[in-house]
């Protein structure tokens, strides 16, 4: 009996072995329905867990791989752009998943580096032109240094900062009294002896595959050294933070709880040690880290002393801005964004006391959340443009820098190098256009997703070649994926308006809801968005009456265009263009095809059905995935 | 929410025969434009919420998600860089940029950096001599950093 039991157990274990060896995971192919404008052909993305990779057609005719947080991708395309998404969940083994994710991750990093090289060559040229201007006696020629704006331009007669003075003493105790001036001399010497850029073929050729070997660019090296020099000047003179470089607010909610204060103090103590060690580091970017670190140290010590959270201004030097007029137009949106930002700050502050020892990421989270909140408030109170940034907020305030060390070379050598760099920059732009140029059919957001999957050399059951079929069209590609790959499941994520409509249909009389919501005049879901073309009826949720409603939209668009002609001198042609676009995007509706869906400038999180867990299909599917062996 | 379960079907090239009308409409749609985004880059919601997996991203309020994203990037980068054979200074310079994208300025003091580099070296299948060289150059005598690289490397073997 016991033998039989053991045999049965063994058999069961052997049966389970293949499943244990190849646990299933899911990669999502996401097809995003069309909307008007540049998105009328639809869009596509690959989703790996919390990340979405997608190729976007950018100004300049380039197609570039983007990586977004999935929630952000869904907010942008599904909510603001109001486009329904269709997800095909492809079941793959864990090694296949990892290989695909890594391939997309590598391609993202490679492209990032390629675009950085374009910027580096441009910066090389600008620096050489600056050096030549200096040689010609133009003392007004300056460059800008990231991170220097926290301390420079130096305020005359300012008192030394206590925190930085203490760091100064610590550095002297560690490395000697003359350590700082000695290191500054070394940096000046290194700057003076820098070899001018002479771009080699490896600097302008973009390899077909693999990480590019462009090397450490001249301009990057020059800036790293000059930034280090600026950082040492701050440390040497214990310069105080500039008033404009930090948020000065007396808001009571920034008062620190005793445990928060202790956590920040402990972090500041460790930071002082890390900054001291930086002076002995051989990493090329130590100067920037020292500058930002000293700015943070000064802010943290002030927080410690005053019991109030003192934050650096963490917005980038050239941020995107939402114009003041738009801020004024959307008071409700600004209120709800402030509430969201306040929640975010609360969550970030909770991290300060949740861990035994906080690190840079915890402090950075508080800094970023605080900056977003204070910026939103300041834009409303001061009636000014709103600075925004979708990327990580790293304090990097810049300042004009005129204390330049011109490399010790002849003017002819400078001119020769400038000519070589200019040629290299042009050649690189050509190579970039060849490598990353957008093509409607052969190189678009679909073809590059499949190309990247192909390059991963994994077996997905079938290969999709968009060059030999209509699979390059986003919505056709979704069918191709469903047919060729092991799609375990398909799910549709309704656009924001459609999801809200479904919700209203469940709670109110459907006919009344449709009559109210079918048009832009009485809709309670859609407020008129100036970015949209002129139209009257939504046609994305109806099929049979689409041509009829489309013809009304066509007439309305033409009417708006006609009305826009006399308004030209007053509105700069906005009405005319909106009317003409409205007419153009009504034409497909006559043939039962809907492209235009309307879009939103802002949707508060609480009314976004996509964040309601009960309406998140991925939650259920992910639970299912976790249940897989 | 509309969900369907489909059975997998095999398919060869050229089997996509669609009604001509649908193809015509599809082409019209594509001709009008594609792969761009229509919403203004400065749309309030889009721009006032973070998009990246950096430490300040709203979706990564759990520090684990941000840390995992940073670890994956450093590991992928190390693997790609080592395979291409670039120099060490270039490696550090690009690493600094990647760290900043994740909101980290002092990557040198972040233990995740070293573990992720070890993982990247392991998945690039570098030799023991190369591993030693990276350990020596990056740890600069700090045994904890060298240990983290070693651990990351071993985790991929």
XYZ file of C-alpha atoms in Angstrom:
786
model
C 0.000 0.000 0.000
C 2.788 2.367 1.028
C 4.743 1.442 -2.109
C 1.689 2.226 -4.203
C 1.347 5.625 -2.484
C 5.003 6.484 -3.092
C 4.696 5.420 -6.722
C 1.580 7.574 -7.124
C 3.351 10.549 -5.536
C 6.354 10.079 -7.799
C 4.154 9.877 -10.865
C 2.309 13.030 -9.807
C 5.603 14.857 -9.282
C 6.944 13.757 -12.664
C 3.710 14.880 -14.300
C 4.138 18.342 -12.748
C 7.772 18.707 -13.777
C 7.293 20.327 -17.209
C 4.945 22.889 -15.721
C 7.444 23.723 -13.034
C 10.194 24.044 -15.621
C 8.250 26.420 -17.851
C 5.951 28.585 -15.748
C 3.651 30.676 -17.925
C 3.866 34.425 -18.055
C 2.040 36.907 -20.215
C 3.116 39.564 -22.654
C 0.328 41.836 -23.857
C 0.046 43.071 -27.411
C -1.981 46.264 -27.158
C -3.822 47.751 -30.103
C -5.077 51.281 -29.471
C -7.975 52.433 -31.622
C -7.649 55.510 -33.788
C -8.566 59.057 -32.969
C -8.293 62.138 -35.118
C -5.024 63.834 -36.055
C -1.710 62.059 -35.914
C -3.297 59.040 -34.285
C -5.834 58.282 -37.010
C -4.044 55.104 -38.019
C -4.232 53.646 -34.522
C -1.336 52.702 -32.315
C 0.263 49.588 -30.871
C 2.372 48.680 -27.850
C 3.863 45.717 -26.034
C 3.247 45.483 -22.326
C 5.506 43.717 -19.866
C 4.003 43.939 -16.387
C 4.035 47.593 -15.360
C 5.852 48.789 -18.468
C 4.563 49.593 -21.941
C 6.958 49.860 -24.890
C 5.724 51.689 -27.965
C 7.185 53.507 -30.947
C 6.080 57.060 -31.460
C 6.311 59.168 -34.591
C 7.991 62.395 -33.541
C 8.568 65.792 -35.114
C 11.502 65.606 -37.505
C 10.164 62.411 -39.064
C 11.798 60.067 -36.556
C 10.257 57.028 -34.940
C 11.401 56.550 -31.374
C 10.893 53.824 -28.812
C 9.190 55.045 -25.649
C 8.849 53.253 -22.372
C 6.018 54.345 -20.109
C 4.623 53.233 -16.866
C 1.508 51.204 -17.832
C -0.841 53.368 -15.784
C 0.516 56.469 -17.498
C 0.131 54.848 -20.929
C -3.454 53.967 -20.157
C -4.166 57.432 -18.759
C -2.739 59.061 -21.860
C -4.254 56.877 -24.565
C -7.347 55.450 -22.904
C -8.458 58.435 -20.857
C -7.098 61.700 -22.247
C -7.051 60.507 -25.855
C -10.270 58.610 -25.172
C -9.269 55.579 -27.237
C -10.379 52.027 -26.634
C -7.586 49.493 -26.242
C -7.627 45.840 -27.226
C -5.222 43.607 -25.389
C -4.127 40.217 -26.618
C -2.545 38.336 -23.766
C 0.190 36.111 -25.141
C 1.195 33.176 -22.961
C 4.952 32.575 -22.936
C 7.405 30.671 -20.796
C 9.372 32.581 -18.147
C 12.648 32.478 -20.164
C 10.830 33.723 -23.286
C 9.235 36.522 -21.292
C 12.599 37.540 -19.864
C 14.303 37.449 -23.264
C 11.580 39.574 -24.847
C 11.549 42.077 -21.978
C 15.327 42.305 -22.041
C 15.343 42.807 -25.805
C 12.902 45.709 -25.560
C 14.791 47.112 -22.568
C 18.105 46.945 -24.423
C 16.661 48.538 -27.519
C 15.264 51.359 -25.402
C 18.676 51.959 -23.798
C 20.462 51.738 -27.135
C 18.133 54.271 -28.780
C 18.454 56.531 -25.781
C 22.219 56.455 -26.189
C 21.969 57.106 -29.932
C 19.848 60.222 -29.375
C 22.242 61.345 -26.649
C 25.095 61.106 -29.143
C 23.209 63.451 -31.470
C 22.937 65.907 -28.588
C 26.586 65.381 -27.612
C 27.812 66.255 -31.120
C 25.651 69.371 -31.104
C 27.051 70.279 -27.698
C 30.626 69.643 -28.907
C 30.047 72.113 -31.731
C 28.503 74.717 -29.433
C 31.433 74.476 -27.011
C 34.028 74.840 -29.768
C 32.193 77.890 -31.089
C 32.241 79.286 -27.556
C 35.996 78.719 -27.240
C 36.601 80.457 -30.554
C 34.447 83.389 -29.466
C 36.550 83.645 -26.314
C 39.724 83.594 -28.377
C 38.302 86.430 -30.446
C 37.899 88.448 -27.251
C 34.171 87.952 -26.690
C 34.013 87.754 -22.884
C 30.202 87.678 -22.914
C 30.099 84.157 -24.347
C 28.941 81.802 -21.577
C 27.625 78.300 -21.197
C 25.133 76.910 -18.699
C 25.972 74.408 -15.973
C 23.412 71.953 -14.600
C 23.273 71.980 -10.811
C 25.159 75.262 -10.458
C 21.915 77.261 -10.201
C 21.448 76.258 -6.571
C 24.389 78.463 -5.567
C 25.257 80.694 -8.521
C 25.217 83.539 -9.419
C 26.723 84.148 -6.008
C 24.962 86.760 -3.888
C 27.421 89.448 -2.685
C 27.976 89.643 1.065
C 26.106 86.419 1.725
C 26.850 84.524 4.931
C 28.499 81.092 4.599
C 26.098 78.190 4.948
C 26.609 76.298 8.205
C 25.907 72.851 6.738
C 28.371 73.326 3.883
C 30.938 74.908 6.192
C 30.717 71.781 8.364
C 31.197 69.618 5.273
C 34.208 71.760 4.354
C 35.792 71.068 7.731
C 35.094 67.360 7.395
C 36.737 67.279 3.960
C 39.785 69.085 5.323
C 40.016 66.637 8.218
C 39.817 63.704 5.815
C 42.033 64.848 2.935
C 44.127 67.702 4.351
C 43.760 71.470 4.692
C 44.768 72.217 1.105
C 42.741 69.360 -0.443
C 40.107 71.575 -2.083
C 42.387 74.172 -3.743
C 44.726 71.351 -4.789
C 41.888 69.442 -6.447
C 40.693 72.645 -8.135
C 44.155 73.193 -9.595
C 44.190 69.617 -10.892
C 40.812 70.120 -12.569
C 41.921 73.381 -14.244
C 45.037 71.642 -15.474
C 42.996 68.738 -16.843
C 40.589 71.131 -18.576
C 43.441 73.069 -20.157
C 44.969 69.853 -21.471
C 41.785 68.319 -22.886
C 42.227 66.941 -26.386
C 39.819 68.548 -28.855
C 37.208 66.300 -30.447
C 38.190 64.616 -33.680
C 35.185 62.406 -34.379
C 36.160 58.978 -35.667
C 33.860 56.810 -37.818
C 32.828 54.955 -34.619
C 31.417 58.242 -33.295
C 29.071 58.779 -36.228
C 28.206 55.259 -37.359
C 25.192 53.734 -35.681
C 25.763 50.003 -35.284
C 23.082 47.739 -36.739
C 22.816 45.905 -33.449
C 24.265 46.100 -29.978
C 25.116 48.998 -27.702
C 26.946 51.776 -29.550
C 30.603 52.479 -28.746
C 30.505 56.250 -28.997
C 32.747 56.832 -26.021
C 32.856 59.637 -23.494
C 32.055 62.773 -25.504
C 34.313 65.823 -25.318
C 31.489 68.162 -24.284
C 30.295 65.768 -21.616
C 33.789 65.456 -20.210
C 34.329 69.215 -20.318
C 31.039 69.818 -18.515
C 31.735 67.111 -15.931
C 35.092 68.699 -15.092
C 33.727 72.251 -15.033
C 30.806 71.173 -12.853
C 33.270 69.562 -10.446
C 35.181 72.853 -10.368
C 31.966 74.742 -9.589
C 31.096 72.251 -6.835
C 34.508 72.713 -5.225
C 34.099 76.490 -5.393
C 30.824 76.141 -3.455
C 32.473 73.880 -0.896
C 35.551 76.090 -0.571
C 33.521 79.216 0.177
C 30.560 77.430 1.863
C 28.173 79.294 -0.405
C 24.559 79.439 0.758
C 21.590 78.177 -1.253
C 20.034 80.831 -3.425
C 16.602 81.875 -2.173
C 15.020 81.217 -5.585
C 16.466 77.698 -5.682
C 14.278 76.450 -2.869
C 10.586 76.618 -2.076
C 9.873 79.183 0.583
C 6.439 78.363 1.897
C 4.900 78.600 5.328
C 2.225 76.041 4.598
C 1.409 74.252 7.876
C 1.207 70.875 6.153
C 4.970 70.973 5.573
C 5.577 70.883 9.321
C 7.564 67.759 10.132
C 6.500 65.163 12.657
C 9.264 64.329 15.180
C 9.900 60.901 13.595
C 10.101 62.440 10.101
C 12.569 64.980 11.442
C 14.700 62.227 12.977
C 14.682 60.230 9.722
C 15.753 63.263 7.674
C 18.455 64.193 10.194
C 19.889 60.687 10.086
C 19.862 60.798 6.293
C 21.613 64.189 6.293
C 24.340 62.778 8.571
C 24.934 59.890 6.163
C 24.776 62.236 3.167
C 27.615 64.330 4.639
C 29.756 61.175 4.770
C 28.852 60.206 1.199
C 29.670 63.694 -0.092
C 33.042 63.563 1.640
C 33.809 60.255 -0.077
C 32.811 61.733 -3.442
C 35.984 63.820 -3.456
C 37.941 60.615 -3.674
C 35.753 59.094 -6.376
C 36.941 58.454 -9.921
C 33.440 58.531 -11.402
C 33.226 61.195 -14.109
C 29.998 62.803 -12.864
C 31.029 63.354 -9.233
C 30.844 67.142 -9.510
C 27.120 67.197 -10.333
C 26.383 64.735 -7.541
C 28.384 66.879 -5.113
C 26.537 70.057 -6.156
C 23.080 68.505 -5.800
C 24.145 66.710 -2.623
C 25.328 69.951 -1.010
C 22.096 71.702 -2.000
C 20.104 68.870 -0.437
C 22.302 68.867 2.652
C 21.682 72.581 3.190
C 17.913 72.101 2.708
C 17.834 69.089 5.037
C 19.739 70.888 7.791
C 17.345 73.802 7.504
C 14.440 71.336 7.767
C 16.077 69.879 10.863
C 16.472 73.306 12.467
C 13.082 74.776 11.590
C 10.984 71.618 11.860
C 9.506 72.382 8.439
C 10.151 70.530 5.210
C 12.471 72.668 3.077
C 12.517 71.524 -0.538
C 14.826 72.339 -3.422
C 13.259 73.482 -6.658
C 13.566 70.187 -8.535
C 12.110 71.183 -11.904
C 14.497 70.869 -14.859
C 16.092 74.023 -16.282
C 13.921 74.068 -19.423
C 10.659 72.514 -18.349
C 7.578 72.144 -20.478
C 4.894 74.547 -19.315
C 1.126 74.587 -19.357
C 0.280 78.144 -20.411
C -1.231 80.460 -17.835
C -4.369 80.762 -19.961
C -4.947 77.015 -19.676
C -4.369 77.072 -15.919
C -6.993 79.811 -15.629
C -9.446 77.928 -17.851
C -9.400 74.782 -15.701
C -9.823 75.764 -12.048
C -11.538 72.441 -11.223
C -8.747 70.460 -12.825
C -6.154 72.417 -10.880
C -8.025 71.752 -7.628
C -8.253 68.033 -8.284
C -4.608 67.799 -9.396
C -3.579 69.538 -6.180
C -5.571 67.016 -4.164
C -3.852 64.167 -6.043
C -0.446 65.736 -5.517
C -1.162 66.222 -1.802
C -2.062 62.521 -1.533
C 1.128 61.621 -3.356
C 3.176 63.753 -0.968
C 1.462 62.077 1.964
C 2.384 58.637 0.607
C 5.980 59.705 -0.013
C 6.257 61.118 3.521
C 4.911 57.886 4.935
C 7.978 56.183 3.440
C 10.195 58.361 5.637
C 8.993 56.689 8.800
C 8.215 53.250 7.414
C 11.850 52.219 7.068
C 14.610 51.952 9.614
C 16.994 53.854 7.365
C 15.851 56.006 4.448
C 17.903 56.440 1.275
C 18.188 58.849 -1.640
C 15.149 57.349 -3.380
C 12.933 58.041 -0.365
C 14.111 61.650 -0.076
C 13.825 62.105 -3.817
C 10.208 60.840 -3.737
C 9.292 63.456 -1.109
C 11.164 66.143 -3.032
C 9.388 65.323 -6.306
C 5.902 64.988 -4.819
C 6.377 68.222 -2.866
C 7.562 70.032 -5.978
C 4.560 68.934 -8.024
C 2.179 70.072 -5.278
C 3.868 73.428 -4.622
C 4.168 74.147 -8.350
C 0.447 73.536 -8.884
C -0.377 75.876 -6.012
C 2.076 78.540 -7.125
C 0.729 78.554 -10.690
C -2.783 79.283 -9.364
C -1.820 81.797 -6.677
C 0.750 83.673 -8.769
C -1.335 83.379 -11.958
C 1.569 82.069 -13.992
C 2.515 79.235 -16.341
C 2.611 75.791 -14.743
C 5.909 73.923 -15.024
C 5.400 70.242 -15.706
C 7.576 67.202 -16.202
C 6.545 63.653 -16.946
C 10.000 62.271 -16.181
C 11.812 61.879 -12.879
C 12.392 65.159 -11.079
C 16.107 65.399 -10.333
C 17.192 68.765 -8.901
C 19.317 70.228 -11.660
C 18.770 73.987 -11.630
C 21.327 75.523 -13.973
C 23.221 78.828 -14.068
C 25.201 80.762 -16.654
C 28.910 79.971 -16.342
C 31.590 82.292 -17.626
C 34.648 80.966 -15.762
C 35.658 78.787 -18.686
C 39.052 77.165 -19.131
C 39.766 77.159 -22.855
C 41.931 74.156 -23.813
C 45.506 75.132 -24.467
C 45.535 74.828 -28.271
C 45.910 77.153 -31.218
C 43.009 78.942 -32.843
C 43.627 76.932 -36.022
C 43.273 73.692 -34.085
C 39.975 74.926 -32.633
C 38.689 75.882 -36.097
C 39.795 72.528 -37.560
C 38.079 70.606 -34.784
C 34.920 72.685 -35.211
C 34.828 71.883 -38.906
C 35.260 68.148 -38.228
C 32.563 68.136 -35.553
C 30.141 70.048 -37.782
C 30.650 67.496 -40.548
C 30.253 64.634 -38.081
C 27.056 66.171 -36.726
C 25.571 66.335 -40.235
C 26.607 62.783 -41.034
C 25.209 61.531 -37.785
C 21.867 63.232 -38.505
C 21.782 61.421 -41.863
C 22.541 58.083 -40.233
C 19.917 58.738 -37.594
C 17.305 59.482 -40.249
C 18.198 56.205 -42.005
C 18.137 54.230 -38.802
C 15.146 55.809 -37.054
C 13.225 57.456 -39.897
C 9.463 56.925 -39.864
C 7.874 55.226 -42.836
C 4.135 54.777 -43.022
C 4.386 51.187 -44.219
C 7.867 49.795 -43.664
C 8.820 51.462 -40.414
C 5.976 52.371 -38.142
C 4.801 51.661 -34.594
C 3.735 48.136 -35.580
C 6.597 47.022 -37.800
C 9.205 47.937 -35.176
C 7.429 46.013 -32.430
C 7.494 42.878 -34.585
C 11.075 43.568 -35.643
C 12.140 43.751 -31.989
C 10.299 40.515 -31.210
C 12.057 38.854 -34.178
C 15.434 40.066 -32.922
C 14.815 38.361 -29.585
C 14.842 35.046 -31.485
C 12.182 33.448 -29.341
C 9.564 31.002 -30.514
C 6.097 32.524 -30.324
C 4.540 29.905 -32.551
C 4.387 32.035 -35.677
C 6.294 34.903 -37.221
C 4.499 38.072 -38.259
C 6.090 39.877 -41.177
C 4.379 43.218 -41.732
C 6.391 43.870 -44.889
C 4.573 41.071 -46.722
C 1.011 41.754 -45.637
C -1.284 44.447 -44.292
C -0.114 43.623 -40.781
C 1.650 46.972 -40.595
C -1.756 48.569 -39.948
C -2.343 48.601 -36.194
C -5.817 47.086 -36.157
C -4.870 44.418 -38.716
C -1.788 43.627 -36.638
C -3.977 42.810 -33.638
C -5.776 40.171 -35.712
C -2.414 38.836 -36.883
C -1.248 38.477 -33.283
C -4.451 36.701 -32.296
C -3.996 34.271 -35.168
C -0.261 33.656 -35.027
C 0.752 33.821 -31.385
C -0.472 31.765 -28.436
C -3.052 34.285 -27.273
C -4.616 32.967 -24.098
C -7.052 35.766 -23.699
C -8.352 38.956 -25.250
C -9.648 41.919 -23.310
C -11.022 45.293 -24.270
C -10.351 48.383 -22.204
C -13.053 50.862 -23.046
C -12.125 54.448 -23.745
C -12.907 56.870 -20.927
C -16.134 58.136 -22.478
C -17.383 54.662 -23.394
C -16.656 53.353 -19.905
C -18.488 56.280 -18.325
C -21.390 55.724 -20.726
C -21.606 52.052 -19.724
C -21.745 53.157 -16.127
C -24.555 55.651 -16.826
C -26.521 53.063 -18.815
C -26.454 50.806 -15.784
C -27.925 53.447 -13.497
C -30.231 55.567 -15.660
C -32.730 55.220 -18.457
C -30.566 54.186 -21.451
C -32.514 56.186 -24.025
C -32.312 59.340 -21.951
C -28.607 58.770 -21.396
C -27.931 58.287 -25.090
C -29.932 61.356 -26.099
C -28.054 63.466 -23.593
C -24.564 62.059 -24.194
C -24.594 61.577 -27.979
C -23.652 65.187 -28.657
C -21.098 67.690 -27.441
C -23.716 70.282 -26.460
C -25.519 68.368 -23.700
C -22.955 65.728 -22.790
C -22.135 65.575 -19.085
C -19.055 63.435 -19.715
C -17.311 65.457 -22.403
C -16.443 69.128 -21.945
C -15.473 70.812 -25.198
C -11.711 70.461 -25.733
C -10.082 73.140 -27.852
C -7.634 70.539 -29.229
C -10.447 68.608 -30.924
C -11.860 69.334 -34.338
C -15.317 70.856 -34.605
C -18.106 68.266 -34.418
C -21.542 67.803 -32.898
C -22.199 64.072 -32.567
C -20.126 61.237 -31.173
C -20.216 58.283 -33.505
C -17.850 55.836 -31.810
C -20.607 54.074 -29.836
C -23.159 53.707 -32.642
C -22.888 52.040 -36.045
C -26.214 52.201 -37.920
C -26.825 55.956 -37.545
C -23.140 56.756 -38.108
C -23.486 58.045 -41.709
C -26.438 60.212 -40.714
C -24.677 61.686 -37.698
C -21.506 61.968 -39.774
C -23.272 64.056 -42.391
C -24.511 66.415 -39.679
C -20.922 66.605 -38.387
C -19.714 67.308 -41.931
C -22.146 70.185 -42.377
C -21.303 71.493 -38.907
C -17.586 71.351 -39.681
C -18.023 73.213 -42.966
C -20.237 75.743 -41.227
C -17.630 76.299 -38.518
C -14.963 76.715 -41.189
C -17.097 79.307 -42.987
C -17.671 81.145 -39.713
C -13.947 80.980 -39.068
C -13.091 83.057 -42.142
C -14.311 86.412 -40.773
C -12.898 85.443 -37.369
C -9.403 84.955 -38.832
C -7.980 88.293 -37.634
C -9.295 87.665 -34.109
C -8.599 83.992 -33.394
C -5.557 83.379 -35.610
C -7.498 80.866 -37.724
C -8.383 78.470 -34.887
C -12.062 78.212 -35.791
C -11.303 77.828 -39.496
C -8.825 74.995 -38.887
C -11.083 73.267 -36.340
C -13.968 73.439 -38.801
C -11.947 72.066 -41.712
C -10.529 69.267 -39.553
C -14.041 68.555 -38.368
C -15.230 68.189 -41.942
C -12.306 65.912 -42.913
C -12.805 63.588 -39.943
C -16.542 63.412 -40.639
C -15.942 61.860 -44.063
C -15.040 58.349 -42.804
C -18.235 58.420 -40.732
C -20.236 58.555 -43.971
C -18.742 55.127 -44.760
C -19.552 53.756 -41.259
C -15.965 54.298 -40.058
C -15.302 56.210 -36.875
C -11.955 57.841 -36.163
C -12.823 60.853 -34.012
C -13.770 60.203 -30.423
C -13.113 63.510 -28.691
C -10.340 63.914 -26.164
C -9.903 65.320 -22.681
C -7.568 67.883 -21.231
C -8.042 66.590 -17.734
C -9.883 63.767 -16.029
C -9.904 63.612 -12.242
C -8.709 60.262 -10.942
C -11.895 59.695 -8.935
C -14.062 59.793 -12.088
C -11.701 57.645 -14.145
C -13.262 54.190 -14.322
C -9.887 52.779 -15.322
C -8.614 53.216 -11.805
C -11.650 51.512 -10.295
C -10.295 48.058 -9.455
C -13.566 46.437 -10.444
C -13.042 47.621 -14.010
C -9.425 46.625 -14.411
C -9.297 43.466 -16.480
C -5.589 43.029 -15.960
C -6.141 42.596 -12.245
C -8.227 39.491 -12.808
C -5.958 38.188 -15.509
C -2.873 38.817 -13.426
C -4.422 36.895 -10.583
C -5.038 34.119 -13.048
C -1.445 34.335 -14.188
C -0.171 34.089 -10.646
C -2.254 30.992 -10.152
C -0.418 29.321 -13.024
C 2.239 26.808 -11.949
C -15.248 45.152 -20.203
C -15.476 42.694 -23.003
C -13.457 39.544 -22.748
C -13.344 36.469 -24.913
C -11.320 33.315 -24.703
C -9.915 32.189 -27.996
C -8.338 29.008 -29.111
C -5.017 29.349 -30.825
C -5.059 28.879 -34.569
C -2.089 28.350 -36.860
C -1.694 30.828 -39.653
C 0.650 31.321 -42.571
C 1.494 34.440 -44.500
C -1.007 35.668 -46.994
C -3.963 34.208 -45.136
C -5.259 37.644 -44.227
C -7.953 37.970 -46.776
C -10.177 40.764 -45.542
C -13.171 42.271 -47.237
C -11.864 44.888 -49.682
C -13.997 47.517 -48.037
C -12.317 47.031 -44.683
C -8.875 47.126 -46.289
C -9.755 50.329 -48.127
C -10.967 51.960 -44.955
C -7.895 50.769 -43.081
C -5.604 52.254 -45.688
C -7.519 55.514 -45.574
C -7.054 55.610 -41.831
C -3.369 54.909 -42.105
C -2.877 57.476 -44.835
C -4.364 60.095 -42.590
C -1.627 59.546 -40.068
C -0.326 57.191 -37.453
C 1.800 56.421 -34.433
C 1.642 59.989 -33.130
C -0.234 61.320 -30.209
C -2.956 63.939 -30.539
C -3.302 65.121 -26.965
C -1.268 68.271 -26.427
C 2.020 67.516 -24.777
C 1.057 69.969 -22.065
C -2.293 68.448 -21.229
C -2.790 69.118 -17.563
C -3.243 65.576 -16.322
C -0.649 64.012 -18.547
C 2.069 66.399 -17.583
C 1.322 66.862 -13.927
C 1.646 63.169 -13.210
C 4.894 61.346 -13.534
C 5.239 58.745 -16.284
C 8.415 56.927 -15.504
C 9.279 54.198 -13.077
C 11.431 56.606 -11.154
C 11.261 56.852 -7.417
C 8.879 59.784 -7.703
C 6.395 58.082 -9.953
C 2.921 57.870 -8.513
C 2.590 54.269 -9.522
C 5.781 53.327 -7.820
C 4.895 54.643 -4.419
C 5.951 51.240 -3.286
C 9.733 51.606 -3.262
C 10.060 48.022 -4.496
C 8.687 48.790 -7.964
C 11.057 51.709 -8.513
C 14.001 49.690 -7.245
C 13.131 46.762 -9.498
C 12.878 49.060 -12.527
C 16.295 50.569 -11.732
C 17.825 47.129 -11.201
C 16.503 45.868 -14.531
C 17.791 48.912 -16.398
C 21.276 48.710 -14.910
C 21.428 44.979 -15.539
C 20.230 45.302 -19.163
C 22.597 48.193 -19.737
C 25.596 46.367 -18.270
C 24.888 43.313 -20.386
C 24.577 45.363 -23.578
C 27.579 47.548 -22.812
C 29.893 44.699 -21.908
C 28.954 42.799 -25.069
C 29.810 45.838 -27.198
C 33.184 46.222 -25.485
C 33.249 49.896 -24.576
C 35.675 51.508 -22.123
C 35.144 51.790 -18.371
C 34.817 55.592 -18.254
C 32.104 55.478 -20.891
C 30.394 52.769 -18.848
C 30.331 54.970 -15.742
C 29.207 58.015 -17.685
C 26.211 56.229 -19.250
C 25.399 54.550 -15.954
C 25.125 57.985 -14.340
C 22.577 59.046 -16.974
C 20.494 55.919 -16.455
C 20.532 56.398 -12.688
C 19.350 59.994 -13.083
C 16.480 58.802 -15.232
C 15.414 56.877 -12.137
C 15.871 59.910 -9.890
C 19.173 58.677 -8.445
C 22.202 60.971 -8.443
C 24.513 59.027 -6.150
C 24.459 55.650 -7.889
C 27.850 54.875 -6.370
C 26.366 54.569 -2.862
C 23.317 52.584 -3.947
C 23.741 48.850 -3.259
C 21.222 47.938 -5.985
C 23.634 49.336 -8.573
C 26.291 46.737 -7.772
C 23.961 43.758 -7.619
C 22.434 44.774 -10.960
C 25.880 45.214 -12.536
C 26.764 41.711 -11.338
C 23.574 40.361 -12.911
C 24.367 42.103 -16.175
C 27.896 40.730 -16.178
C 26.516 37.263 -15.463
C 23.960 37.346 -18.256
C 26.631 38.657 -20.645
C 28.645 35.579 -19.611
C 31.866 37.494 -18.981
C 34.973 35.591 -18.007
C 36.228 35.416 -14.436
C 39.031 37.826 -15.356
C 36.550 40.408 -16.655
C 34.386 39.964 -13.580
C 37.421 40.578 -11.384
C 38.300 43.714 -13.347
C 34.799 45.169 -12.963
C 34.727 44.265 -9.283
C 38.084 45.930 -8.713
C 37.260 49.089 -10.658
C 33.787 49.575 -9.253
C 34.190 48.510 -5.641
C 37.521 50.320 -5.149
C 38.307 48.202 -2.140
C 34.836 48.243 -0.596
C 34.101 44.583 0.231
C 30.323 45.146 0.434
C 30.225 46.472 -3.135
C 32.431 43.653 -4.413
C 30.210 41.156 -2.630
C 27.058 42.663 -4.193
C 28.572 42.361 -7.688
C 29.552 38.778 -6.967
C 26.065 37.942 -5.668
C 24.413 39.441 -8.733
C 26.779 37.540 -10.995
C 26.207 34.213 -9.212
C 22.425 34.670 -9.297
C 22.498 34.326 -13.076
C 24.711 31.243 -13.215
